Each structure stands twice: as structure tokens, then as C-alpha cells.
XYZ file of C-alpha atoms in Angstrom:
580
model
C -6.996 10.366 -48.636
C -4.517 8.278 -46.845
C -5.629 6.074 -43.583
C -3.615 5.188 -40.686
C -4.277 1.784 -39.268
C -4.385 1.647 -36.002
C -5.150 -1.185 -33.784
C -6.460 -0.984 -29.941
C -5.547 -3.477 -27.380
C -8.195 -3.979 -24.536
C -11.349 -2.527 -25.138
C -12.415 -1.747 -22.099
C -13.677 1.851 -19.870
C -10.786 3.774 -22.214
C -9.640 1.817 -24.951
C -13.608 1.368 -26.050
C -13.701 5.357 -26.248
C -10.417 5.351 -27.824
C -11.438 3.210 -30.401
C -14.749 4.285 -31.370
C -13.201 7.855 -31.503
C -10.871 7.097 -33.879
C -12.919 4.249 -36.228
C -15.618 7.405 -36.427
C -12.762 9.421 -38.505
C -12.128 8.492 -42.259
C -8.381 8.468 -41.970
C -8.424 5.827 -39.640
C -8.961 2.245 -39.927
C -9.500 0.569 -36.429
C -9.230 -2.889 -35.585
C -9.596 -3.859 -31.808
C -8.339 -6.366 -29.663
C -9.452 -7.939 -26.526
C -9.134 -11.157 -24.382
C -12.414 -11.448 -24.048
C -14.517 -12.201 -27.197
C -17.576 -9.803 -26.215
C -15.458 -6.894 -26.226
C -14.208 -7.447 -29.554
C -18.056 -8.322 -30.881
C -19.443 -4.936 -29.152
C -16.419 -3.218 -31.204
C -17.776 -4.852 -34.534
C -21.346 -3.746 -33.729
C -20.190 -0.756 -33.279
C -18.434 -0.526 -36.696
C -21.478 -2.040 -38.165
C -23.796 0.663 -37.527
C -21.228 3.490 -38.335
C -21.272 2.072 -42.134
C -23.232 -0.987 -42.896
C -21.954 -1.011 -46.775
C -18.269 -0.581 -45.549
C -18.397 -2.837 -42.239
C -20.896 -6.091 -42.522
C -22.383 -7.521 -39.822
C -19.973 -10.413 -37.860
C -19.140 -11.989 -34.726
C -15.917 -13.249 -36.218
C -13.409 -13.428 -32.762
C -10.953 -16.199 -34.393
C -7.963 -13.713 -35.161
C -5.370 -13.723 -32.542
C -3.553 -10.573 -31.395
C -0.573 -11.208 -33.410
C -3.250 -11.108 -36.440
C -5.071 -8.665 -35.866
C -1.807 -6.012 -35.471
C -0.296 -7.121 -38.344
C 0.901 -4.380 -40.387
C -0.431 -1.572 -38.120
C 0.844 2.012 -38.430
C -0.306 2.679 -34.695
C -1.001 -0.258 -32.069
C -2.260 1.519 -28.813
C -2.002 -0.631 -25.854
C -4.624 0.169 -22.972
C -4.201 -2.634 -20.241
C -3.818 -2.680 -16.493
C -0.176 -2.631 -15.828
C 3.231 -3.645 -17.051
C 2.792 -7.127 -17.052
C -0.151 -7.332 -19.387
C 1.863 -4.748 -21.701
C 4.479 -7.264 -21.391
C 2.186 -9.899 -22.556
C 1.075 -7.793 -25.622
C 4.194 -6.721 -26.942
C 5.516 -10.848 -26.638
C 2.675 -11.012 -29.514
C 3.225 -7.963 -31.556
C 7.160 -7.318 -31.693
C 9.210 -10.451 -32.647
C 11.681 -11.689 -30.771
C 10.425 -9.087 -27.904
C 11.550 -10.598 -24.284
C 10.418 -8.675 -20.900
C 14.234 -9.602 -19.215
C 16.143 -8.360 -22.742
C 17.234 -4.891 -22.141
C 20.878 -5.367 -23.616
C 21.309 -3.955 -26.981
C 23.556 -7.020 -28.345
C 25.476 -4.260 -31.490
C 25.238 -1.455 -33.013
C 21.810 -0.214 -33.795
C 21.063 -1.281 -37.664
C 19.877 1.327 -40.090
C 16.139 1.092 -40.037
C 14.845 4.117 -42.269
C 13.683 1.876 -45.376
C 11.371 -0.149 -43.205
C 7.877 0.645 -42.738
C 7.245 2.094 -38.627
C 4.919 1.416 -35.918
C 4.055 3.208 -33.204
C 3.530 1.162 -30.097
C 1.707 3.582 -27.770
C 1.585 2.843 -24.355
C -1.251 4.654 -22.655
C -1.390 2.523 -19.208
C 0.339 3.773 -15.684
C 2.752 1.746 -15.196
C 6.277 2.761 -13.955
C 8.600 5.221 -14.975
C 11.361 2.795 -14.973
C 9.574 -0.127 -16.838
C 8.923 2.561 -19.537
C 12.095 3.585 -19.976
C 13.591 -0.128 -20.292
C 11.075 -0.626 -23.594
C 13.008 1.433 -26.867
C 15.888 -0.728 -25.509
C 13.769 -4.308 -26.022
C 12.817 -3.069 -28.885
C 16.387 -2.996 -30.375
C 17.313 -5.741 -28.684
C 14.041 -7.855 -30.304
C 15.483 -6.080 -33.806
C 18.446 -7.498 -33.735
C 17.856 -11.013 -33.002
C 15.038 -11.484 -34.939
C 16.060 -12.932 -38.168
C 13.750 -11.335 -40.936
C 12.690 -7.545 -39.559
C 9.534 -6.544 -41.601
C 8.781 -3.392 -39.440
C 10.900 -1.094 -37.092
C 8.643 -0.488 -33.585
C 9.263 2.429 -31.742
C 7.979 2.977 -28.640
C 5.703 6.695 -27.475
C 4.979 6.887 -23.708
C 1.494 8.516 -23.670
C -0.424 8.074 -20.504
C -3.708 9.346 -20.568
C -6.075 10.926 -18.316
C -10.319 12.024 -18.472
C -11.971 8.862 -17.973
C -14.464 6.845 -20.863
C -16.723 10.117 -22.038
C -14.052 12.580 -23.070
C -12.006 8.861 -24.322
C -15.145 8.430 -26.350
C -15.086 12.477 -27.596
C -11.502 12.566 -28.499
C -10.849 15.250 -25.493
C -8.345 12.876 -23.251
C -5.403 14.261 -21.581
C -2.220 12.765 -23.241
C 1.260 13.329 -22.041
C 3.451 12.213 -24.394
C 7.248 11.668 -24.624
C 9.458 10.086 -26.919
C 12.215 11.269 -29.355
C 11.194 13.477 -31.752
C 11.661 11.402 -35.173
C 9.503 8.879 -33.318
C 6.551 11.115 -32.071
C 5.922 12.943 -35.067
C 4.627 9.302 -36.873
C 2.041 9.170 -34.091
C 1.313 12.747 -33.745
C -1.986 13.146 -36.205
C -3.490 9.735 -34.158
C -2.817 11.075 -30.635
C -3.971 14.410 -31.865
C -7.640 13.197 -32.770
C -7.861 11.131 -29.393
C -7.360 14.672 -27.314
C -7.918 17.870 -29.604
C -11.581 17.591 -30.530
C -13.125 19.309 -27.778
C -11.656 23.105 -27.172
C -10.577 23.740 -24.165
C -10.711 19.929 -22.743
C -7.663 17.516 -22.948
C -5.106 18.517 -24.921
C -1.816 16.586 -26.295
C 1.567 17.792 -23.997
C 4.726 16.903 -25.097
C 6.508 16.220 -22.110
C 9.973 15.285 -23.041
C 12.237 13.762 -25.653
C 12.645 10.486 -24.258
C 10.564 7.338 -23.468
C 9.618 8.232 -19.245
C 9.221 11.535 -18.907
C 5.332 11.337 -19.771
C 4.987 8.656 -17.353
C 6.378 10.268 -14.649
C 4.160 13.568 -15.106
C 1.043 11.159 -14.884
C 2.389 9.720 -11.329
C 2.687 13.770 -10.512
C -0.680 14.072 -11.810
C -2.103 10.801 -9.808
C -0.897 11.830 -6.785
C -2.577 15.350 -7.149
C -5.500 14.104 -8.723
C -5.847 10.746 -5.697
C -5.735 12.886 -2.407
C -8.165 15.110 -4.256
C -10.506 12.145 -4.700
C -9.918 11.309 -1.003
C -10.288 14.756 0.066
C -13.671 15.192 -1.648
C -15.231 11.640 -0.383
C -14.147 12.755 3.310
C -15.372 16.197 2.742
C -18.758 15.297 1.702
C -18.798 12.418 4.704
C -18.775 15.135 6.695
C -21.033 17.149 5.364
C -23.530 14.172 5.553
C -22.881 13.818 9.116
C -23.317 17.269 9.808
C -26.645 17.572 8.027
C -25.516 19.942 5.018
C -24.725 17.893 2.523
C -26.985 19.818 0.022
C -27.348 21.935 -3.212
C -25.239 24.915 -0.808
C -22.300 22.878 -0.383
C -22.038 21.768 -4.056
C -22.387 25.159 -4.841
C -19.381 26.503 -2.953
C -17.042 23.218 -3.441
C -17.504 23.297 -7.474
C -17.459 27.178 -7.771
C -14.866 27.688 -4.673
C -10.917 26.954 -4.488
C -12.394 23.398 -3.713
C -12.790 22.972 -7.070
C -11.097 20.129 -9.229
C -11.970 17.872 -12.406
C -12.020 15.234 -9.549
C -14.641 17.105 -8.028
C -16.423 17.961 -10.806
C -16.422 14.040 -11.804
C -16.876 12.450 -8.700
C -19.042 14.913 -6.624
C -22.522 13.960 -7.350
C -21.549 10.141 -7.768
C -19.901 10.688 -4.485
C -23.517 11.958 -3.127
C -25.322 9.726 -4.710
C -23.594 6.516 -2.999
C -23.878 9.030 0.404
C -27.791 9.102 -0.080
C -28.676 5.764 -1.013
C -25.680 2.980 -0.102
C -27.441 0.451 -2.260
C -26.272 2.660 -5.237
C -23.212 1.413 -7.124
C -22.272 4.160 -10.086
C -21.129 2.729 -13.548
C -17.346 1.947 -12.927
C -15.298 4.737 -14.689
C -12.099 4.461 -12.745
C -12.366 1.439 -9.643
C -10.639 1.443 -6.430
C -7.965 -1.451 -7.509
C -7.104 1.604 -10.393
C -6.231 3.831 -7.668
C -4.497 1.360 -5.572
C -2.409 0.490 -8.264
C -1.303 3.978 -9.174
C -1.127 5.083 -6.212
C 1.588 2.278 -5.019
C 3.138 3.465 -8.159
C 3.535 6.862 -6.508
C 4.559 5.586 -3.580
C 7.402 3.836 -5.357
C 8.549 7.049 -7.467
C 8.403 9.042 -4.468
C 10.829 7.042 -2.535
C 13.315 6.404 -5.412
C 13.333 10.692 -5.599
C 13.543 11.285 -1.787
C 15.739 8.124 -0.898
C 18.417 10.920 0.677
C 15.720 13.187 2.226
C 13.939 9.767 4.076
C 17.377 9.702 6.096
C 16.162 12.740 8.329
C 12.903 13.456 10.744
C 11.599 16.207 8.605
C 11.931 15.240 4.585
C 11.576 12.161 2.256
C 8.095 11.163 3.770
C 5.309 11.397 1.383
C 2.762 11.619 4.224
C -0.681 12.550 2.062
C 0.602 9.426 -0.728
C 0.692 7.243 2.261
C -2.418 7.997 3.331
C -4.624 8.114 0.534
C -3.197 4.658 -0.804
C -3.896 3.009 2.461
C -7.056 4.560 2.322
C -7.956 2.818 -1.242
C -6.015 -0.555 0.008
C -8.297 -0.435 2.804
C -11.593 -0.011 0.848
C -10.793 -2.790 -1.862
C -9.839 -5.617 0.642
C -12.348 -5.388 3.970
C -15.016 -3.753 1.759
C -14.588 -5.732 -1.310
C -14.842 -2.170 -3.013
C -12.241 -3.199 -5.301
C -13.466 -3.442 -8.689
C -16.335 -1.047 -8.064
C -16.281 2.685 -9.215
C -13.903 5.032 -7.159
C -16.970 6.890 -5.900
C -17.813 3.922 -3.197
C -14.891 4.848 -1.957
C -17.260 6.803 0.829
C -18.775 3.671 2.126
C -15.226 3.281 3.989
C -16.675 6.089 6.095
C -20.499 5.438 6.567
C -21.150 2.588 9.201
C -24.426 1.734 7.451
C -22.501 0.893 4.497
C -19.308 -0.892 5.833
C -19.832 -4.524 6.086
C -18.669 -6.452 9.468
C -15.497 -8.008 9.878
C -15.051 -11.313 11.955
C -12.107 -11.893 14.017
C -10.168 -14.504 15.852
C -8.803 -14.081 19.399
C -5.320 -12.684 19.646
C -3.398 -16.057 20.769
C -4.889 -17.984 17.283
C -3.255 -14.737 15.269
C -0.608 -16.416 13.347
C 2.121 -14.225 14.649
C 1.285 -13.742 17.989
C 3.344 -16.767 19.568
C 2.368 -17.812 23.373
C 5.331 -18.021 25.462
C 4.361 -18.234 28.808
C 0.648 -19.159 29.535
C -0.293 -19.813 33.377
C -3.386 -18.739 35.592
C -2.176 -15.307 36.165
C -0.759 -14.138 33.098
C -0.295 -14.945 29.168
C 2.582 -13.699 27.362
C 2.648 -13.244 23.500
C 5.668 -12.383 21.550
C 4.690 -10.442 18.533
C 6.769 -10.109 15.284
C 6.537 -9.551 12.082
C 8.231 -7.723 8.948
C 7.735 -4.402 7.365
C 4.757 -4.330 5.274
C 3.166 -7.619 6.376
C -0.309 -6.915 8.402
C -2.176 -9.055 10.787
C -5.031 -10.749 10.752
C -8.131 -9.128 12.257
C -7.814 -10.088 16.138
C -9.480 -9.424 19.478
C -8.033 -8.652 22.781
C -10.580 -8.919 25.528
C -8.718 -8.814 28.479
C -6.201 -6.247 29.973
C -3.070 -6.291 28.368
C 0.364 -4.487 29.129
C 2.243 -3.456 25.980
C 6.193 -3.664 25.389
C 7.617 -2.278 22.469
C 11.263 -3.499 21.318
C 11.382 -3.038 17.651
C 14.763 -1.432 17.109
C 14.497 2.464 16.353
C 14.512 4.253 12.830
C 17.847 6.152 12.608
C 17.546 9.658 11.066
C 19.835 11.985 9.881
C 22.249 14.224 11.384
C 20.136 17.010 13.008
C 22.209 20.707 12.829
C 25.382 19.223 12.514
C 25.307 16.898 15.804
C 24.077 13.167 16.031
C 21.835 11.382 14.316
C 17.696 10.953 15.887
C 16.292 8.390 16.549
C 12.349 7.607 16.424
C 9.948 4.987 16.804
C 8.720 2.459 14.318
C 5.381 3.592 12.176
C 2.376 1.169 12.103
C -1.546 1.809 10.527
C -3.824 0.641 13.324
C -7.273 -0.144 11.857
C -9.737 -0.542 14.457
C -13.408 -1.778 14.428
C -16.532 -1.388 16.761
C -18.574 -4.036 18.666
C -20.766 -3.673 15.517
C -17.922 -5.466 13.399
C -17.453 -2.137 11.473
C -14.421 0.016 10.913
C -14.415 2.510 14.071
C -10.802 4.009 13.635
C -7.750 4.327 11.078
C -4.516 5.855 11.925
C -1.023 5.603 12.274
C 0.476 4.987 15.435
C 4.257 5.328 16.262
C 5.829 3.143 19.216
C 9.139 4.084 20.351
C 11.790 1.605 21.730
C 11.341 0.360 24.675
C 7.939 1.957 25.191
C 5.588 0.372 27.298
C 1.416 1.163 27.099
C -1.690 -0.560 29.124
C -4.696 -1.190 27.201
C -8.492 -1.743 28.977
C -9.926 -4.383 27.364
C -12.310 -6.109 29.703
C -14.458 -3.073 29.719
C -14.093 -3.111 25.910
C -12.526 -5.369 23.228
C -9.976 -3.780 21.474
C -10.401 -5.713 17.890
C -7.795 -4.445 15.218
C -5.306 -5.087 12.749
C -1.950 -3.758 12.922
C 0.604 -3.091 9.496
C 4.016 -1.947 10.421
C 4.457 0.852 7.780
C 7.816 2.009 8.416
C 10.607 0.436 11.054
C 14.341 0.617 12.192
C 16.589 -1.226 9.112
C 13.507 -3.004 7.786
C 13.091 -5.167 10.858
C 9.568 -4.559 11.220
C 7.299 -5.100 14.287
C 8.712 -6.440 18.030
C 6.511 -6.454 20.771
C 5.072 -8.231 23.643
C 1.500 -8.646 24.682
C 1.662 -9.772 28.404
C -2.335 -10.651 29.064
C -3.633 -10.007 32.885
C -5.495 -12.876 33.705
C -5.903 -12.914 37.478
C -4.833 -10.633 40.558
C -2.185 -11.924 42.885
C -3.840 -14.323 45.862
C -2.913 -12.162 48.476
C -2.139 -8.315 49.515
C 1.538 -7.600 49.437
C 3.976 -4.972 49.524
C 4.766 -3.036 46.625
C 8.988 -3.785 45.812
C 11.141 -1.414 47.432
C 13.054 -0.008 44.984
C 16.575 -0.307 44.567
C 19.621 1.679 43.314
C 19.347 1.288 39.488
C 15.547 -0.320 39.354
C 13.251 2.981 38.303
C 9.140 2.811 38.713
C 8.357 3.848 35.110
C 4.388 2.989 34.944
C 1.387 2.393 38.227
C -1.342 0.687 36.985
C -4.141 -0.492 39.310
C -3.490 -3.988 38.317
C -0.066 -3.744 37.911
C 3.472 -1.643 38.297
C 5.856 -2.155 35.823
C 9.696 -1.180 36.486
C 13.020 -1.147 34.833
C 16.227 -2.225 36.048
C 19.129 -1.875 34.593
C 22.468 -4.066 35.433
C 25.883 -2.536 34.412
C 28.604 -4.892 32.803
C 30.238 -7.109 35.459
C 27.503 -6.009 38.201
C 24.835 -8.102 39.792
C 21.502 -7.306 41.225
C 19.843 -9.576 43.897
C 15.837 -10.418 43.116
C 14.633 -10.897 46.625
C 11.057 -9.238 46.086
C 7.781 -11.186 48.049
C 5.660 -10.541 45.042
C 3.975 -12.369 41.827
C 5.631 -10.836 38.881
C 6.957 -11.404 35.417
C 10.574 -10.598 34.242
C 10.853 -9.333 30.812
C 14.474 -8.917 29.139
C 14.638 -5.864 26.764
C 18.493 -5.843 26.356
C 19.920 -9.584 26.564
C 23.279 -10.816 26.536
C 25.427 -13.468 28.877
C 23.715 -13.799 32.699
C 25.731 -16.006 35.433
C 22.242 -16.739 37.909
C 22.931 -17.615 41.306
C 20.495 -19.148 43.796
C 20.868 -21.189 46.641
C 24.618 -20.897 46.445
C 24.588 -22.901 43.169
C 25.732 -20.182 39.930
C 25.034 -21.206 36.438
C 25.323 -19.283 32.800
C 22.537 -18.320 30.800
C 21.785 -15.823 27.577
C 18.746 -14.014 27.790
C 17.556 -12.588 24.590
C 15.027 -9.552 24.183
C 11.227 -10.961 25.029
C 12.537 -13.884 27.402
C 10.282 -13.776 30.286
C 9.870 -15.382 33.770
C 7.243 -16.179 36.025
C 8.605 -15.247 39.793
C 6.376 -16.090 42.419
C 7.023 -14.847 45.988
C 9.682 -16.414 48.310
C 11.904 -17.109 45.248
C 15.342 -14.834 46.067
C 18.182 -15.027 43.125
C 21.139 -13.011 41.803
C 21.700 -11.828 38.331
C 25.311 -10.987 37.283
C 25.764 -9.235 33.940
C 28.696 -10.793 31.622
C 28.468 -8.965 29.150
C 32.236 -6.625 28.190
C 30.257 -3.706 27.212
C 26.409 -3.813 27.081
C 24.229 -3.444 30.271
C 21.502 -5.888 30.819
C 17.755 -4.643 30.829
C 15.150 -6.447 31.860
C 11.336 -5.030 32.826
C 9.546 -6.314 35.949
C 6.063 -6.503 35.934
C 4.214 -6.486 39.237
C 0.846 -7.796 39.914
C -1.551 -6.081 42.392
C -4.025 -7.650 44.495
């Protein structure tokens, strides 16, 4: 009987099952390599138990990856990401380079050389997978002595450790037909053992097609998992986490493979927060996979994202952020993905510590007196603040440029606010809410934080031209010392907010026009749209340049003029007037 020599690289939750399945079949001779010697020893013990006569007991782990994989017919790469995959390829393919994608010359004939099919099972970006065939050819052309031809078989997998061990994985394979035929018997042995479960699907004749199918699969599966976690959490909070719920979920339209595989484990964690099920698939894996999903979605929908209605993967973003928060805030990254439910349960979520807003790195204090503190907040798209607290009443002014969307109905482009993910914490230090918010350009908000502190962190998810978050936080520290009448409104001056402690006005000064500030009040001037200004006070005139977020504290009795010296742009300022 002809045997196939297989090397499995990565003896983890999935790789161990595949290696054991193939080793139990007589047509395969299987070796494994793992950076952890204990994993290699575990497989050696498994083979010895299968047939002590053929596989004597040993604890030798001295062989390198290059030595282990030498002359293999099949190399199955079962690692976490593309960087680890490159590391493996560098050890088994002579002259392989992770940065070399150009074919130097016409491909030489390799028909007389023995073939090694490299089966890539890791979920990696399709853009990475598509580069591998050219890298193989380039490595072949650079090598001075080629003894084998290396072909890439794109073969992402799904099914979990149990199905991996029983040979019933779902495999989404793609490669040119002549290359695929060499790997088919091995792929079939890992996927077709149980009728009606798993199976091998040929997704295309080019490397990358299988990975695209897997990414679409992960989008649906990941959102199913988050939905199951939230559904079971809601059931527990409402007192119906019982057999009747499971009967309906497992038997009705909500049923899915994800529901069947995770439902019991999710229930176990909800009923006993101390339970940590064995890690079948970790939260970190989902963070990685859904990050790839999001990138592929954005690539595929680049044009549609210019409009208000298209191109935004809403479920993708929500599911990805959910796993990111679970991994980062609750330290669940390496735990089984069913522990995601701890994110929703105040009994299981560990408390967090916070810093005062003035200590948060992206909050810069630009003005501070006994009445007010002004903090300018700027950070890039994708950045997240540290967890911080607001303990006094505050006024927020959002100055981020708006997001310009595509033409609507054949007319002009539309504008919408930037998008941020706001994670709020209760007084017990546990997560209270997580939600997306939009902040419009020029929008003003007031936060009543004296009654209840605001403890939160905020991440800029989407912004105009990618410029990130730009806002001003003005803290109200003390009321005006005496009662004074509110300002009399003038032309080009509009009252936009009335609050118990202060009123907010917006003043627009047209080019070449002037505005006299002669209000008998305590107030802050905050620039929204700046430029060149001529200031006149006590018969003296001097030029200034005012920029967005510039602020000044003005007290009663101060009278001065601003003249807009811009050629064509209005000067716009907010006036925040203190009340007694």
C-alpha cells in the first residue's frame, strides 16, 4: 500500500485532532511539529498507544521544523495568523521570502520533481493567501538546488476540535485543479468520515477563493455567537433560562450549528460565573477573524461607503467590538468564546479603575480658573481613550469635520457626524452600557455629572477624512458671583442652548464685518471657525489668528470688537455665559 507522508505544523485544538485522525489511518505516516515540546511529546504518546510495535515510546523533540517536514507529501499548516504562517514557510521552503512576490523569470518545468502540497488551514486575509503561489514560484527560481515542487492549497477549516478528531471538518478548499488533485485524498480523510457532517467543498480554481468563503462563513458564525450570548443573557435576566428556552432555540428558526455547539456552554457560564469551559475557540481568535472580515468588507464596499445608505457593515462592527471589549476589559482573550457572556453580567465583569479626565492623555487643559476648566480633546480614528471620569457638570462642543457622503438623489453630497463607540461604567466599576454614538459638527451637549459621575472610555470609529475626534470639554466649576441679566441678543447672535447653569450662544461674523462684545457677564469665547481677526479695545487695534478650540475667559466690564479679516470665510464662535 502506498503511504502519504504528512507533517502537521501546530498541535493545538484543531491541529491535534487532524494529526490524530490521519495517524489512525494506515495510508498516512504522520509527524507533527510545534514550538512547544510538550505538544510533540503528546503526539508521540498518542502514536505509541495506537501501535507500540511501530511507534516505540520516545520523548525526543530535537528535530527542527525543517527536518520534520523534509520530503513530506503534505504539510498541513494549522497556526494562528499570517505571520506564523510565513515563519513556517520560511523553514520548509528553500529561499522563501515573506516580502518576495515577483516572479523573476518564466516558470521552469517542475513536472519531474516530487510534490509537496502545503495545506494552509489558518484563517488569514485573502490578500495574503493570494500572494503565496507567486512567492512559491519566486522561491523556486531563486533556489540553486530544488528537490521538490511546493504547491499552495488554500484550505481554511471549520468544525471545532471534536469534528477535527473524528474527521468531519468542513473544509473550504481552492487551488488549480492539477494542484488540488494531489492533496484531495488527505483533505477527504479529514472531512468525509461522518455522513451529513462537515465535508470538503472546492470553492474555486485559484488560491484565495476558499479563504474568501471562510471569511463570509466567519461573519455569519460570529454574529450568531454574539446573538446566542445576548439571547441567553436576556433569558436569564428575565427568569426563563430553562429547558423550554433551549427546546425552542434548538428546534426553531433560531437554531444553528453555533447555537448547538455553544448553547450549553453559554448556559453553564451564566449559571455559574466561576465556570471556564475548555477552550475550543478563544475570544482572541474571533477578534482576529472578525478583524479580517471587517477589512475584506471595507475593501469590497469601498465605493458604497461614500453614501449614507450603503457600505457599512453594521453587524460586523458590533460583533468585532464585542469580542474586543471581552478580550481587553475582561481578560477573556484566551478563554473559550462561550465566556463572552461574562461581558453582559455585572456579577462576572471585574470592576475597572478610572483616572480623572484631566489626567487622561488626550484631554489637554488649555484654560483653568476658579469658574471653569477647558480641556481640548483630539485623537485619531481608531484610537481609544483610557477609562476616565467626569465629576463636575460639563459642556461638550464637537468640532470634528463631518463625514461627506455620496450624492443623494442626484443632488449635492450629504454630511453626517463622526461615529464613536462609548463604553460607560457604573458606580461599581462594571460595564453599564456599550453603544455607538454620532457627534455632528458644531453640536453642543451638556452633562450633569455632579449628581452621577460619568465614567467611560470612547473610541473614534469613523470620522471625516479620517481626522479623528476633536471636541472641547468645558467644566463648570463655580457659578457667577452675582446675579446679572443675560445678554441681549444682537444680529448674527443666536441662542442655541439654555441650561440652569449657563446659556450657549453662537455668533457668526461675516468677512469685513465686526461684532462688539460688551456683555456684563462672565463667559467663555470658544472658536468654532477661525481665521484672521482685528481686535479693538480701548482705542487700540491689533491682529490675531484664532483657531478652532481656542478659548478665552471674559469678565464683566470688558468691551472689545472683533473684525473678521478673512477674505471669504465667516468667523464663528460659541459664547458660554455663566449664570448665578
